[in-house]
Structures are given as C-alpha cells and as structure tokens.
Amino acid sequence: MSFPKIDETHDAALKSWVPGADGHTDFPIQNLPYGIFSPSGGAPRAGVAIGNHILDLHQAGAAGLLPCDVVPATRQPTLNALFSLPAASRLALRRTLSRLLSEERMRALVEPMLFPADMCLLHLPAAIGDYTDFYVGIHHATNIGKLFRPDNPLLPNYKYVPIGYHGRASSIRPSGMPVVRPRGQRKLPDADVPVVGPSTRLDYELELGIWIGTGNMLGAPIDIADATDHIAGFCLLNDWSARDFQAWEYVPLGPFLAKNFHSTISPWVITSEALAPYRLPQPGRPDGDPQPLPYLLDTADQAGGAFAVTLKVFLSSAKMREAGLAPHQLSHGQATSMYWTAQQIVTHHASNGCNLNPGDLLGTGTLSSPDPEGFGSLMELTQGGRNAITLPSGEERLFLEDGDEVILRASAVAEGHVAIGFGDCVARIVPAR
Amino acid sequence: MSFPKIDETHDAALKSWVPGADGHTDFPIQNLPYGIFSPSGGAPRAGVAIGNHILDLHQAGAAGLLPCDVVPATRQPTLNALFSLPAASRLALRRTLSRLLSEERMRALVEPMLFPADMCLLHLPAAIGDYTDFYVGIHHATNIGKLFRPDNPLLPNYKYVPIGYHGRASSIRPSGMPVVRPRGQRKLPDADVPVVGPSTRLDYELELGIWIGTGNMLGAPIDIADATDHIAGFCLLNDWSARDFQAWEYVPLGPFLAKNFHSTISPWVITSEALAPYRLPQPGRPDGDPQPLPYLLDTADQAGGAFAVTLKVFLSSAKMREAGLAPHQLSHGQATSMYWTAQQIVTHHASNGCNLNPGDLLGTGTLSSPDPEGFGSLMELTQGGRNAITLPSGEERLFLEDGDEVILRASAVAEGHVAIGFGDCVARIVPAR
C-alpha cells in the first residue's frame, strides 16, 4: 500500500494569488479538486476549483502549462481519462497546478483561464459505467437493523463481508438538479394489497462516493496492497430512498425502484492526493469482532486507511426559506464510522474477478454515528417514521416534503493543516408528476 | 400498444440467395438479427446474420443501399444508435434488408459485402449502460423458494411487483469468452466462520435478455401502451451464479459477487420486428392471483405480450468432448413461463421515473418449467446440490466443473411460419486463478 504522501502542495503556509481562495472556502490551494464545468454558453470541459473560481484545464493544457502526459486527458468532456492516469501522473498534475495557482509570476498567464464559479454550470465529473452502493457505515447498519431485529441488529455476514449491491448509474445527477418525488407501489402493514402513488416516506442518505481511477481486467482481482492506486478521489453522495417502496419490494433481491429514481453527487472530485494529510488509522475493531479475512487485511491500510472527514446534513424547507431561516443541521457524522476502508471496499468488489473501470462510482452507504445527533437518514432520526423532528420554522418532519432542500457538506481537518471541503451536494424535492 | 406487425418479411415462402441461408439455420431470411462483428483483422462494425454469413451494414450503408436515416447508425462500432432509431426506421431497415438478401437482382451488388460467419469475431452488440436482472420466471421463483420455504415458496410481493435488481454491466461478455471460476467467501452451514476460495457451487441460469431501444428521460415513466416501442430486441443470457457465495452474502441487499464476475449473452439481437409472428396471449393468471395493478395492465399486452420461444440448455464436459459425445441437453423451457411480459418489465422499471437508455440490457430471470425437464439451473435440477445428475460420459454433476461448457439455445416457432433461432450462447468454465 502506498498512500499519496504529504508534500509541499499540502503546506499550510501556501497561498494562492486567486482572490478569495484563502478565506473560508472549501477549495483552498491545498485542495485542488477536479470537475467538469461549462462556462456560460460554453462546452463542458475539465476544470479545477480554486476558491470561488474554476481554472479551465483544457486551456491550461493547450497553453503548454501542464505535464505533457496529462494533456490528452484534459481535452475530454469527462474526467474518465484523467482518472485512468497512473498515480505518478496524477501527482505531477497536482504539483503543477499548485505552482500555477500559488506562484505570483504565473498569475498573468493563468488568470485569463479562470472563470467565476457562480457563472458556470457543473456536470457529472465522469461517465459512470457502473455504480455500486455499499453498507459499511456500521452505526447506520446497526440503527436500521434495530428497527427490524432489536436484539440482533447486524446480520452474521456483516463483519466478514463488505456488503454491497449494484445501483443505477443512469439516474445519478450532479448537485442542484431537482429530485422528482417518485411514484410506486407501497403496501401498508394492515392492508391486503399494495397501492400506487407518490412516495410518502421519502428520505435522504448521507454517504461518501469513491471514484475509481485505474481499473482492472475481468478475472484479475485487485490486491489490497494495490487498492489505493485504483481510487481517484471522493465526493458526497445522497442516496435518495423511498422507504415505503423499499419495504415492499426489497425481498428477496434488494432495493430497486426505492433507490434508482435519482441519486445526487457533489460535482467536485476530492483527490486521494489532496486527502493525504487527513489520513487516520482504521478504528480498532471492538473486542470479539473477527479480524478481516486475509485478502482484506493490510497493515498499511489499517495504519492509514481511514479519513478525518466530518460530514453534515442540513434541511431547508420552503417555509424556512420564505422566512429567511438558515438551513437547519439535522445530523453530523464521521467517515471513521466506516467499518471497512475504501481500499477494502475496492478489493472486495474485485475479489471475484469483477472488473472496475475508470469513472465507476462506489458509495460507502450511510455514515451515521451511534448517537442521534449523528444519524444519517430520517429513517434513523425519526425511528422509522414514528417520532417527528421539529424544524426552526415550527414544521414537523417524519420524511421529506415537497420543497424541502437537503444539503450535504463535508470537510477534512487535521492539526497543522488547512481544512479542505467537498463542496455542497444539494437538491430540492419537487412534486410527483 | 402497437406490436410490430406480420408483413412480407415474415413470409414463409421467402428465400434468400445467400448459400446455406434456407436450410436448418437460426438465421433464415425471416430473422435478420443485428450484431457487431470483426472480419478477420478488421475493425468492429454492424452486421446482420443471414445463414452462415454476415452482411456488413457499414458497407451497405456507404454504398447507398440502406434508408438514409439509418445510415449514420450503421457507421458506429456499437448498435446503440441503431437501437435508438424510431420504430418506423427500424422497420424500414428490416424491409430493405429483406429485399437486398432475397431479390436475385441484388446479388451482384450485395454478395461482396458478405463475410463467412466462421471467419468473424462477434462482440457485444451495444455499449451496455446499465444492466438489470429480473425474476419473472414464476416456476424458477417457485422452485428456488421451495428450497427455503416449502409451504410458501413465493413471497407476498411476487404477484404485484416484477421483482428485479441491478446487475453489473462491465462484466457482460459475448458468447465464446471463457468464464474464470470466481474466488470468494462462503460459509458452510455448520462452520463458525467463512472461508475464501474458488466457488464449489458454480451454476448457470437460463434467461432471455431484453435490449432497450429508445429510452426515456429521468422522471418520465413509460406507459405500458408505449413500452413495446422501447424494446429493440432480445438475446440469450447466462447469468452465471456462485451459489455458495450467494447464500452467504445476499442478505440484506441481494446478490453481488455471486453474480457480477461474468455474464454471457448471445451476440445477435433478435428484433421485436422479427418476433412478430411468434407472439402469444399472455398466459392467464391462475385463479386467485391478483390482476396486475393498473399501470402494468394493457389489453393489447395481454393479447400478444408473450412469445412462443422454446429455450434449451446443453452441457458438454471435457471428458464428453474427448469421447466425441454430443452436448447433453439438461433442460428445456418456455418463454411463456414469464409471469410478467417484457412490456410490463420495462414499464415497471421506469414507473418511478428511472431513465432507461438505448443499449441497456434487462434479464428476465431464469425461465424454468414446473417439471424437472424444464428446470433452468443446476440449483433446481439437483435440488440445491443434493441429487446429482448423470452425464452421458457417466460423470455426475451437482454443480459445474472446470472444463464444462454450457450452451443456451432458443427458437421461436409458429404454425405457418419458418422457425427462427437466437444463435448459441456458449461459454466454458476455466479454473480459478
């Protein structure tokens, strides 16, 4: 396992000449996340976020400012080619960008390639070939399990298998796109037959997304010691869920229409390189838990496979916005609640020979904390829709209402380092058709 | 609902001038399935199968022999663009091809564009964006359910919900590619902990694949009356399954590594147009079964939504091949064992607004008959691995061994019409790495 190292690009003293890049921003010079954007009226292109601006990577490459081997990837309207670059090339690109955006002598050359972010449209960063959602947030799995099996919330396979299932790639949308409340079948507990209509138990799920970098060939597993090289970066993921549909449809083959109507991701790819300073040892397993099976065990991964990333969920209702109330924080959580690391997830996924491709997206599953302040879904916060929460407007919520806007945010924090953020993952519920 | 109609292209008296196209072939002039092929050393291109030959659609289009509106689609190395053509254009292409390959006066012009099929490599017909596998073979669902719940094999949702789940698109391969026996976790019933190793319960599943033609926008469901326009065609699908992995991993989120290591499809797309003569009324539901919910109910679909398609599974072991023994028929089944039609599957999938795209693939799930001769998987044939079957070589099988080759075949038959076939869906098991 060779995690990206802390280098001069992470130096807390480093400053960008870009106005506004050094204040309270998710995107200081130490972050440098990639995305796909359109300047007003322009074609989609690769960019890097810096403060409230976006640097056009296509222009920078065409001007000869970037390493030669990454230039072809910067010409694409998706980041798939950039994700598939070798780790050394990705690192060289980061170091070059760090210099371009911090050295004052570069300013005259680079400044014309910057666009104000609020004038740009952000797209999905990659063409997502396959999307897989995992279930590695152990507190979420425990909370949900308790609703059904109070004495035995976790199933016997949970501590051996990073549980996951395939999701729908086509309905993943970037932050900002409205979510149409889905219609579908639900059966009330005391009813004989299901009814069809708009979901009455629409929920969010707070997750991290993992972007696959280089892939593997069909039939060729990924060793846990190599898994980090296959991870291009991370994003926020809201795995919208219709709990009423889910309860009725999910046996025996898992969630389907309860999930695949829409998933929202934050559009910026927080790279593995950017996250180097925020690595943590994987939390020790509680006494009595089994060790990971050998194919999932790596001492370097245990020493640095977790992240000091804090996640938060906010809700803003239509009434709150009318009243000028700020979004209300519903929850906060920690990426350390992942029972399996990103590397273990990737290695498990490919362990049977399944081939991952650049631009595939993996979700961690909901990242809840054990305490109610850290519950990552309404299903948990309201105990399955039994106990309403109250918003600052006085409104109550068991599940999401039309007009509700859910905002996911996250930041990585480490002593002696500048905090970096993930950018907002936001979407508003609009009425069913 | 407007199913493609029977027209002059289905006339049993129609003959092709292509040598060998009129005998015992899956691909008589009445079939005209599309695929992507490479002539020896050539680039992948679109083609149509006729007898033992393949007509190069790219060449035919470039020579001005095809309708103008389909020509751009014939220039692509996948059929996605062809799938997304309006129904009228797809029909016009079929009628043109029928004339080109039957009228003797066309022979001089068209014959140079034919390649012997056995000199060509066949590829996946489309770039598969998303793959969904359903579970609509009611006898299979009943047989599998009986293994776990003898008195109550079908779950309460089965007769209301076309049960399905998302599968892995990246590991779908065309007929002929070897299948590497997957490694993974399995837990024996009397063991405390799982072990990791090659699957010892490797199985096939006999399914039909449904190719999506035109898609729908996110948030915009597909009315059952329009569903047929969204179906480009059909293929055979072998949903290889590691039963030992499946039993351990599948709760609570469904099959994952038990399935996603490899799926095999037949490379020719049997079009909805070609299947017009073989349509049947949907079999009546047994007394006491509920009517489909309104969004899944259409009288035209009930009158013609099923197909007179017979499916067969053959097995050939290494020892059988050495002894010169022909592949052994393990099973046969009928597409009429689908509890839900292809149209109902498509409409249900999009009913929550989920967007389907041209080239998406849907599997029906295993199509078994109620009698043992029609069981579509070894899991059913051997009663969960308890009763071995005997091959002509004297070998016994509970599950698949290395060197075993599984061949799926299917044909559509109707009184007064020439039978058409699907082409072989074949793959051999090779040892785990």
Tab-separated table of C-alpha atoms in Angstrom, chain A residues 128-135 155-158 160-173 178 180-185 187 192-196 218-221 245-246 248-262 290 293-296 348-357 360 362 433, chain B residues 128-135 155-158 160-173 178 180-185 187 192-196 218-221 245-246 248-262 290 293-296 348-357 360 362 433:
chain	number	residue	atom	x	y	z
A	128	ILE	CA	-20.278	6.475	-14.773
A	129	GLY	CA	-20.078	2.959	-16.196
A	130	ASP	CA	-21.264	1.107	-13.110
A	131	TYR	CA	-22.377	2.299	-9.712
A	132	THR	CA	-22.217	0.139	-6.588
A	133	ASP	CA	-23.530	1.108	-3.190
A	134	PHE	CA	-22.046	-0.414	-0.054
A	135	TYR	CA	-23.315	-0.571	3.509
A	155	LEU	CA	-26.524	-9.957	10.276
A	156	PRO	CA	-23.875	-12.695	10.658
A	157	ASN	CA	-22.072	-11.758	7.420
A	158	TYR	CA	-21.620	-8.078	8.268
A	160	TYR	CA	-16.793	-10.597	7.204
A	161	VAL	CA	-18.269	-9.173	4.001
A	162	PRO	CA	-18.244	-5.521	2.949
A	163	ILE	CA	-21.940	-5.732	1.996
A	164	GLY	CA	-22.777	-4.001	-1.268
A	165	TYR	CA	-25.170	-4.107	-4.177
A	166	HIS	CA	-25.367	-2.675	-7.663
A	167	GLY	CA	-27.185	0.608	-8.136
A	168	ARG	CA	-28.382	2.538	-11.141
A	169	ALA	CA	-25.741	4.589	-12.968
A	170	SER	CA	-28.080	6.371	-15.393
A	171	SER	CA	-30.015	8.309	-12.752
A	172	ILE	CA	-27.043	9.843	-10.922
A	173	ARG	CA	-27.161	13.627	-11.227
A	178	PRO	CA	-34.288	18.840	-8.622
A	180	VAL	CA	-38.950	14.443	-8.711
A	181	ARG	CA	-40.807	12.603	-5.928
A	182	PRO	CA	-41.139	9.081	-7.290
A	183	ARG	CA	-44.368	7.144	-7.732
A	184	GLY	CA	-44.522	3.474	-6.910
A	185	GLN	CA	-46.041	0.577	-5.042
A	187	LYS	CA	-48.237	-1.768	0.999
A	192	ASP	CA	-54.153	-6.735	1.872
A	193	VAL	CA	-52.931	-5.238	-1.373
A	194	PRO	CA	-50.455	-2.554	-2.384
A	195	VAL	CA	-51.439	0.860	-3.680
A	196	VAL	CA	-49.642	3.026	-6.241
A	218	LEU	CA	-12.099	-9.076	-15.904
A	219	GLY	CA	-10.886	-12.079	-13.921
A	220	ALA	CA	-7.964	-10.217	-12.297
A	221	PRO	CA	-8.616	-9.234	-8.649
A	245	PHE	CA	-41.347	1.296	-1.778
A	246	GLN	CA	-38.227	-0.264	-0.264
A	248	TRP	CA	-42.450	-3.719	-0.051
A	249	GLU	CA	-40.086	-4.560	-2.921
A	250	TYR	CA	-36.729	-5.400	-1.358
A	251	VAL	CA	-37.114	-9.096	-0.595
A	252	PRO	CA	-35.519	-11.205	-1.900
A	253	LEU	CA	-33.238	-9.283	-4.277
A	254	GLY	CA	-32.586	-5.948	-2.582
A	255	PRO	CA	-33.576	-2.308	-3.134
A	256	PHE	CA	-34.560	-1.340	-6.677
A	257	LEU	CA	-37.192	1.300	-7.502
A	258	ALA	CA	-36.833	2.635	-3.936
A	259	LYS	CA	-33.417	3.977	-4.917
A	260	ASN	CA	-32.923	4.190	-8.664
A	261	PHE	CA	-35.130	7.204	-9.407
A	262	HIS	CA	-32.315	9.673	-8.610
A	290	PRO	CA	-13.199	-11.105	13.796
A	293	LEU	CA	-10.046	-12.225	6.157
A	294	PRO	CA	-6.516	-12.239	4.704
A	295	TYR	CA	-7.494	-10.816	1.289
A	296	LEU	CA	-8.942	-7.764	3.070
A	348	HIS	CA	-13.667	-6.942	-2.087
A	349	HIS	CA	-15.548	-5.709	-5.176
A	350	ALA	CA	-12.847	-7.073	-7.489
A	351	SER	CA	-12.067	-10.180	-5.413
A	352	ASN	CA	-14.173	-12.456	-7.621
A	353	GLY	CA	-12.614	-11.026	-10.773
A	354	CYS	CA	-15.270	-8.350	-11.327
A	355	ASN	CA	-13.725	-5.597	-13.447
A	356	LEU	CA	-13.829	-1.992	-12.276
A	357	ASN	CA	-13.394	0.811	-14.783
A	360	ASP	CA	-17.096	3.810	-11.790
A	362	LEU	CA	-18.887	3.310	-5.299
A	433	ARG	CA	-45.829	14.128	-11.784
B	128	ILE	CA	-24.379	-1.526	-22.063
B	129	GLY	CA	-25.026	1.470	-19.834
B	130	ASP	CA	-26.990	-0.327	-17.145
B	131	TYR	CA	-27.969	-3.939	-16.692
B	132	THR	CA	-30.963	-5.054	-14.633
B	133	ASP	CA	-31.903	-8.630	-13.908
B	134	PHE	CA	-35.497	-9.551	-13.151
B	135	TYR	CA	-37.044	-12.630	-11.587
B	155	LEU	CA	-43.111	-14.030	-1.317
B	156	PRO	CA	-46.190	-11.772	-0.914
B	157	ASN	CA	-44.905	-9.129	-3.355
B	158	TYR	CA	-44.235	-11.528	-6.245
B	160	TYR	CA	-47.720	-7.442	-7.658
B	161	VAL	CA	-44.123	-6.408	-8.343
B	162	PRO	CA	-41.965	-7.534	-11.268
B	163	ILE	CA	-39.055	-8.218	-8.910
B	164	GLY	CA	-35.705	-7.063	-10.244
B	165	TYR	CA	-32.324	-5.808	-9.150
B	166	HIS	CA	-29.378	-4.047	-10.711
B	167	GLY	CA	-26.557	-6.181	-12.065
B	168	ARG	CA	-23.062	-5.441	-13.281
B	169	ALA	CA	-22.776	-4.085	-16.836
B	170	SER	CA	-18.972	-4.188	-17.070
B	171	SER	CA	-18.628	-7.964	-16.810
B	172	ILE	CA	-21.098	-8.927	-19.535
B	173	ARG	CA	-19.303	-10.759	-22.318
B	178	PRO	CA	-14.226	-18.333	-21.140
B	180	VAL	CA	-12.909	-17.842	-14.888
B	181	ARG	CA	-14.225	-19.692	-11.850
B	182	PRO	CA	-14.588	-16.948	-9.239
B	183	ARG	CA	-12.998	-16.917	-5.813
B	184	GLY	CA	-14.934	-15.657	-2.843
B	185	GLN	CA	-16.301	-16.111	0.645
B	187	LYS	CA	-19.711	-20.255	4.883
B	192	ASP	CA	-18.451	-20.699	12.544
B	193	VAL	CA	-16.556	-18.568	10.062
B	194	PRO	CA	-16.421	-18.227	6.296
B	195	VAL	CA	-13.569	-19.477	4.131
B	196	VAL	CA	-12.210	-17.979	0.928
B	218	LEU	CA	-35.288	10.876	-15.942
B	219	GLY	CA	-38.577	11.489	-14.136
B	220	ALA	CA	-40.763	10.479	-17.112
B	221	PRO	CA	-42.293	6.992	-16.765
B	245	PHE	CA	-21.181	-17.021	-2.332
B	246	GLN	CA	-24.804	-16.058	-2.907
B	248	TRP	CA	-23.604	-16.078	2.414
B	249	GLU	CA	-23.636	-12.552	1.013
B	250	TYR	CA	-27.161	-11.900	-0.247
B	251	VAL	CA	-28.920	-10.677	2.912
B	252	PRO	CA	-29.968	-7.929	3.209
B	253	LEU	CA	-29.130	-6.258	-0.115
B	254	GLY	CA	-29.292	-9.035	-2.718
B	255	PRO	CA	-26.802	-10.954	-4.889
B	256	PHE	CA	-23.494	-9.203	-5.601
B	257	LEU	CA	-20.194	-11.078	-6.033
B	258	ALA	CA	-22.175	-14.282	-6.624
B	259	LYS	CA	-23.210	-12.873	-9.990
B	260	ASN	CA	-21.050	-9.995	-11.138
B	261	PHE	CA	-17.903	-11.947	-12.095
B	262	HIS	CA	-19.236	-12.700	-15.595
B	290	PRO	CA	-54.495	-10.622	-8.414
B	293	LEU	CA	-52.089	-3.067	-10.971
B	294	PRO	CA	-53.451	-0.522	-13.490
B	295	TYR	CA	-50.048	0.847	-14.530
B	296	LEU	CA	-48.999	-2.680	-15.565
B	348	HIS	CA	-42.291	-1.178	-14.060
B	349	HIS	CA	-38.587	-0.285	-14.325
B	350	ALA	CA	-39.408	3.253	-15.443
B	351	SER	CA	-42.513	3.666	-13.270
B	352	ASN	CA	-40.643	5.663	-10.618
B	353	GLY	CA	-39.034	7.878	-13.254
B	354	CYS	CA	-35.870	5.805	-13.641
B	355	ASN	CA	-34.391	6.565	-17.057
B	356	LEU	CA	-33.601	3.722	-19.449
B	357	ASN	CA	-31.134	4.284	-22.280
B	360	ASP	CA	-29.445	-1.046	-21.599
B	362	LEU	CA	-32.659	-6.336	-18.910
B	433	ARG	CA	-6.590	-18.151	-10.783
